[in-house]
Coordinates of C-alpha atoms in Angstrom, one line a residue:
X1 CA 58.8 -124.0 268.4
X2 CA 61.4 -122.2 266.2
X3 CA 60.5 -122.2 262.5
X4 CA 63.2 -123.3 260.1
X5 CA 64.4 -120.9 257.5
X6 CA 63.7 -122.4 254.1
X7 CA 66.7 -120.6 252.6
X8 CA 68.9 -122.3 255.0
X9 CA 67.9 -125.8 253.9
X10 CA 70.3 -127.5 251.4
X11 CA 69.1 -128.0 247.8
X12 CA 68.4 -131.6 247.1
X13 CA 69.7 -133.0 243.6
X14 CA 67.2 -135.2 241.8
X15 CA 68.8 -137.7 239.5
X16 CA 72.4 -137.7 240.8
X17 CA 75.3 -135.3 240.6
X18 CA 75.1 -132.4 238.2
X19 CA 78.7 -132.9 237.1
X20 CA 78.0 -136.5 236.2
X21 CA 74.9 -135.5 234.2
X22 CA 77.0 -133.1 232.2
X23 CA 79.6 -135.8 231.4
X24 CA 76.8 -138.1 230.2
X25 CA 75.2 -135.3 228.1
X26 CA 78.6 -134.3 226.7
X27 CA 79.4 -137.9 225.8
X28 CA 76.0 -138.2 224.1
X29 CA 76.7 -135.0 222.2
X30 CA 80.1 -136.3 221.1
X31 CA 78.6 -139.7 220.0
X32 CA 75.8 -138.0 218.2
X33 CA 78.3 -135.6 216.5
X34 CA 80.5 -138.6 215.5
X35 CA 77.4 -140.3 214.0
X36 CA 76.5 -137.2 212.2
X37 CA 80.1 -137.0 210.8
X38 CA 80.0 -140.7 209.8
X39 CA 76.6 -140.2 208.2
X40 CA 78.0 -137.1 206.4
X41 CA 80.9 -139.2 205.2
X42 CA 78.5 -141.9 204.1
X43 CA 76.4 -139.4 202.2
X44 CA 79.6 -138.0 200.6
X45 CA 80.6 -141.5 199.6
X46 CA 77.2 -142.1 198.1
X47 CA 77.3 -138.8 196.3
X48 CA 80.8 -139.7 195.0
X49 CA 79.5 -143.0 193.8
X50 CA 76.5 -141.3 192.2
X51 CA 78.9 -139.0 190.5
X52 CA 81.1 -141.9 189.3
X53 CA 78.0 -143.8 188.1
X54 CA 76.8 -140.6 186.3
X55 CA 80.2 -140.3 184.7
X56 CA 80.1 -144.0 183.7
X57 CA 76.6 -143.5 182.3
X58 CA 77.8 -140.5 180.3
X59 CA 80.9 -142.4 179.1
X60 CA 78.6 -145.3 178.1
X61 CA 76.3 -142.9 176.3
X62 CA 79.3 -141.4 174.5
X63 CA 80.4 -144.9 173.5
X64 CA 76.9 -145.8 172.3
X65 CA 76.9 -142.6 170.3
X66 CA 80.3 -143.4 168.9
X67 CA 79.1 -147.0 168.1
X68 CA 76.0 -145.6 166.5
X69 CA 78.2 -143.3 164.4
X70 CA 80.4 -146.2 163.4
X71 CA 77.4 -148.3 162.5
X72 CA 76.0 -145.5 160.4
X73 CA 79.4 -145.2 158.7
X74 CA 79.6 -148.9 158.2
X75 CA 76.1 -148.9 156.7
X76 CA 77.1 -146.1 154.4
X77 CA 80.1 -148.0 153.3
X78 CA 78.0 -151.2 152.7
X79 CA 75.6 -149.1 150.7
X80 CA 78.4 -147.7 148.7
X81 CA 79.9 -151.1 148.2
X82 CA 76.5 -152.5 147.1
X83 CA 76.2 -149.6 144.6
X84 CA 79.6 -150.4 143.2
X85 CA 78.8 -154.1 142.9
X86 CA 75.6 -153.3 141.1
X87 CA 77.5 -151.0 138.7
X88 CA 80.1 -153.8 138.3
X89 CA 77.3 -156.3 137.6
X90 CA 75.9 -154.1 134.9
X91 CA 79.3 -153.7 133.4
X92 CA 79.9 -157.5 133.6
X93 CA 76.5 -158.2 132.1
X94 CA 77.2 -155.8 129.3
X95 CA 80.7 -157.4 128.8
X96 CA 79.1 -160.9 128.9
X97 CA 76.6 -160.0 126.2
X98 CA 79.4 -158.6 124.1
X99 CA 81.5 -161.7 124.7
X100 CA 78.6 -163.9 123.8
X101 CA 78.3 -162.1 120.5
X102 CA 82.0 -162.6 119.9
X103 CA 81.7 -166.3 120.8
X104 CA 78.8 -166.6 118.5
X105 CA 80.7 -165.1 115.7
X106 CA 83.8 -167.1 116.4
X107 CA 81.8 -170.3 117.0
X108 CA 80.2 -169.9 113.6
X109 CA 83.6 -169.6 112.0
X110 CA 84.9 -172.6 114.0
X111 CA 81.9 -174.7 113.2
X112 CA 82.3 -174.0 109.5
X113 CA 85.9 -174.9 109.6
X114 CA 85.2 -178.0 111.6
X115 CA 82.5 -179.1 109.2
X116 CA 84.9 -178.6 106.2
X117 CA 87.5 -180.7 107.9
X118 CA 85.1 -183.4 108.8
X119 CA 83.7 -183.5 105.3
X120 CA 87.2 -183.8 103.8
X121 CA 88.4 -186.6 106.0
X122 CA 85.1 -188.6 105.7
X123 CA 85.3 -188.3 101.9
X124 CA 89.0 -189.3 101.8
X125 CA 88.5 -192.3 104.1
X126 CA 85.3 -193.4 102.4
X127 CA 87.2 -193.4 99.1
X128 CA 90.1 -195.5 100.4
X129 CA 88.3 -197.5 103.2
X130 CA 91.8 -198.1 104.7
X131 CA 94.3 -196.5 107.1
X132 CA 97.8 -197.8 106.7
X133 CA 97.6 -201.6 106.7
X134 CA 94.0 -201.6 108.2
X135 CA 91.2 -202.2 105.7
X136 CA 87.6 -201.7 106.5
X137 CA 84.2 -202.7 105.1
X138 CA 82.0 -200.0 106.7
X139 CA 82.2 -196.4 107.5
X140 CA 79.8 -194.2 109.5
X141 CA 79.8 -190.5 110.3
X142 CA 78.5 -188.5 113.2
X143 CA 77.1 -191.5 115.1
X144 CA 75.5 -190.6 118.5
X145 CA 74.3 -193.0 121.2
X146 CA 73.1 -192.8 124.8
X147 CA 73.0 -195.7 127.2
X148 CA 71.7 -195.0 130.7
X149 CA 74.0 -192.2 132.0
X150 CA 76.6 -192.7 129.3
X151 CA 76.5 -190.7 126.1
X152 CA 78.9 -189.8 123.3
X153 CA 79.1 -188.8 119.6
X154 CA 81.8 -190.0 117.2
X155 CA 82.9 -188.2 114.1
X156 CA 83.9 -191.1 111.9
X157 CA 83.9 -194.9 112.7
X158 CA 85.3 -197.6 110.4
X159 CA 84.6 -201.3 110.8
X160 CA 85.5 -204.7 109.6
X161 CA 84.7 -208.1 111.1
X162 CA 87.5 -207.8 113.7
X163 CA 88.5 -204.2 114.2
X164 CA 87.0 -200.8 114.8
X165 CA 88.8 -197.5 114.1
X166 CA 87.3 -194.4 115.8
X167 CA 88.5 -191.1 114.2
X168 CA 88.2 -187.8 116.0
X169 CA 88.2 -184.8 113.6
X170 CA 89.1 -181.2 114.3
X171 CA 90.1 -178.3 112.1
X172 CA 92.8 -177.4 114.6
X173 CA 93.5 -180.2 117.0
X174 CA 94.6 -179.0 120.5
X175 CA 95.7 -180.9 123.5
X176 CA 92.5 -180.7 125.5
X177 CA 90.6 -182.3 122.6
X178 CA 93.1 -185.1 122.5
X179 CA 92.8 -185.7 126.3
X180 CA 89.0 -185.8 126.1
X181 CA 89.1 -188.2 123.1
X182 CA 91.5 -190.5 124.9
X183 CA 90.2 -190.4 128.4
X184 CA 86.4 -190.2 127.8
X185 CA 85.1 -191.0 124.3
X186 CA 87.2 -194.0 123.5
X187 CA 86.6 -195.6 126.8
X188 CA 82.9 -195.2 126.4
X189 CA 82.8 -196.8 123.0
X190 CA 82.3 -200.5 124.1
X191 CA 79.9 -199.4 126.8
X192 CA 77.7 -197.7 124.3
X193 CA 78.2 -200.3 121.6
X194 CA 78.3 -203.7 123.4
X195 CA 78.0 -205.5 120.0
X196 CA 81.7 -204.6 119.5
X197 CA 82.9 -206.1 122.8
X198 CA 84.9 -208.8 121.1
X199 CA 86.4 -206.4 118.5
X200 CA 89.8 -204.7 118.7
X201 CA 89.2 -200.9 118.9
X202 CA 91.8 -198.4 117.8
X203 CA 91.9 -194.6 117.7
X204 CA 92.9 -192.0 115.2
X205 CA 92.9 -188.2 115.1
X206 CA 92.5 -186.1 111.9
X207 CA 93.1 -182.3 111.5
X208 CA 94.3 -179.7 109.2
X209 CA 96.6 -178.3 111.9
X210 CA 97.8 -179.5 115.3
X211 CA 98.6 -177.6 118.5
X212 CA 101.8 -178.0 120.5
X213 CA 102.6 -181.5 121.6
X214 CA 99.5 -183.0 120.1
X215 CA 101.1 -185.2 117.5
X216 CA 103.8 -186.5 120.0
X217 CA 101.1 -187.2 122.6
X218 CA 98.8 -188.9 120.2
X219 CA 101.7 -191.2 119.0
X220 CA 102.3 -192.2 122.6
X221 CA 98.6 -193.0 123.0
X222 CA 99.0 -195.3 119.9
X223 CA 96.8 -193.2 117.6
X224 CA 97.0 -192.8 113.9
X225 CA 97.6 -189.2 113.0
X226 CA 95.9 -188.0 109.8
X227 CA 96.1 -184.7 107.9
X228 CA 95.8 -183.2 104.5
X229 CA 98.8 -182.6 102.2
X230 CA 98.5 -181.3 98.7
X231 CA 94.8 -182.3 98.7
X232 CA 95.6 -185.8 99.7
X233 CA 95.1 -187.8 102.9
X234 CA 98.4 -188.2 104.7
X235 CA 99.4 -190.4 107.6
X236 CA 102.0 -188.7 109.8
X237 CA 103.0 -191.8 111.7
X238 CA 106.2 -193.6 110.6
X239 CA 105.9 -196.7 108.3
X240 CA 106.8 -199.0 111.2
X241 CA 104.2 -197.5 113.5
X242 CA 102.3 -200.1 115.6
X243 CA 98.9 -198.7 116.8
X244 CA 97.8 -199.5 120.3
X245 CA 94.5 -201.2 121.0
X246 CA 92.1 -199.3 123.3
X247 CA 91.5 -201.1 126.5

């Protein structure tokens, strides 16, 4: 038998064609390379995002620092404002004390003048016991009464068996005094003195001097207007004046 030459036998390919295997391998390499590139792009995007996030954190930190600076500046301004208010309070307190001293001095003068005026008109009315055509039997001075929540003091009050004349006295009669007498004191009289409910009540003002519009306004209210002239009691209303009853 003739022996076969091994070198002459054809080489058997295990697993298919060598060209096909190369294509598959090359395709796998390309896919792998593509995935590597995609992964690299993804990492680059992540890195970019990290950088953006880092930038935002730095910006936020900068804003926090700026906000902190502004808060500190605001706090400093508040402290400065508080310091100035305290200084102002001290100045106002000092001014208030000085003003209280001035008021005390002026109040003492005003009270003295008021007492002089009240003493004069009380003495003059007590001597005459009349005002114009009204004649009275009784006269009281500085009467004060409180009933529940209502309270008032009246300088001079004159009475007879039908009428009451309430006289408000000031050294210098000003419009606010007149308004208070008309709107408050006179309207409280019958509440405080119910025994005079059936009496006719009238009003009068008496002063050494009068402020602007006081005499004209008092006349419209129907009040007698009394003053001093040459050491005598003088009625400033015209002779035909008709006083109005307080309702």
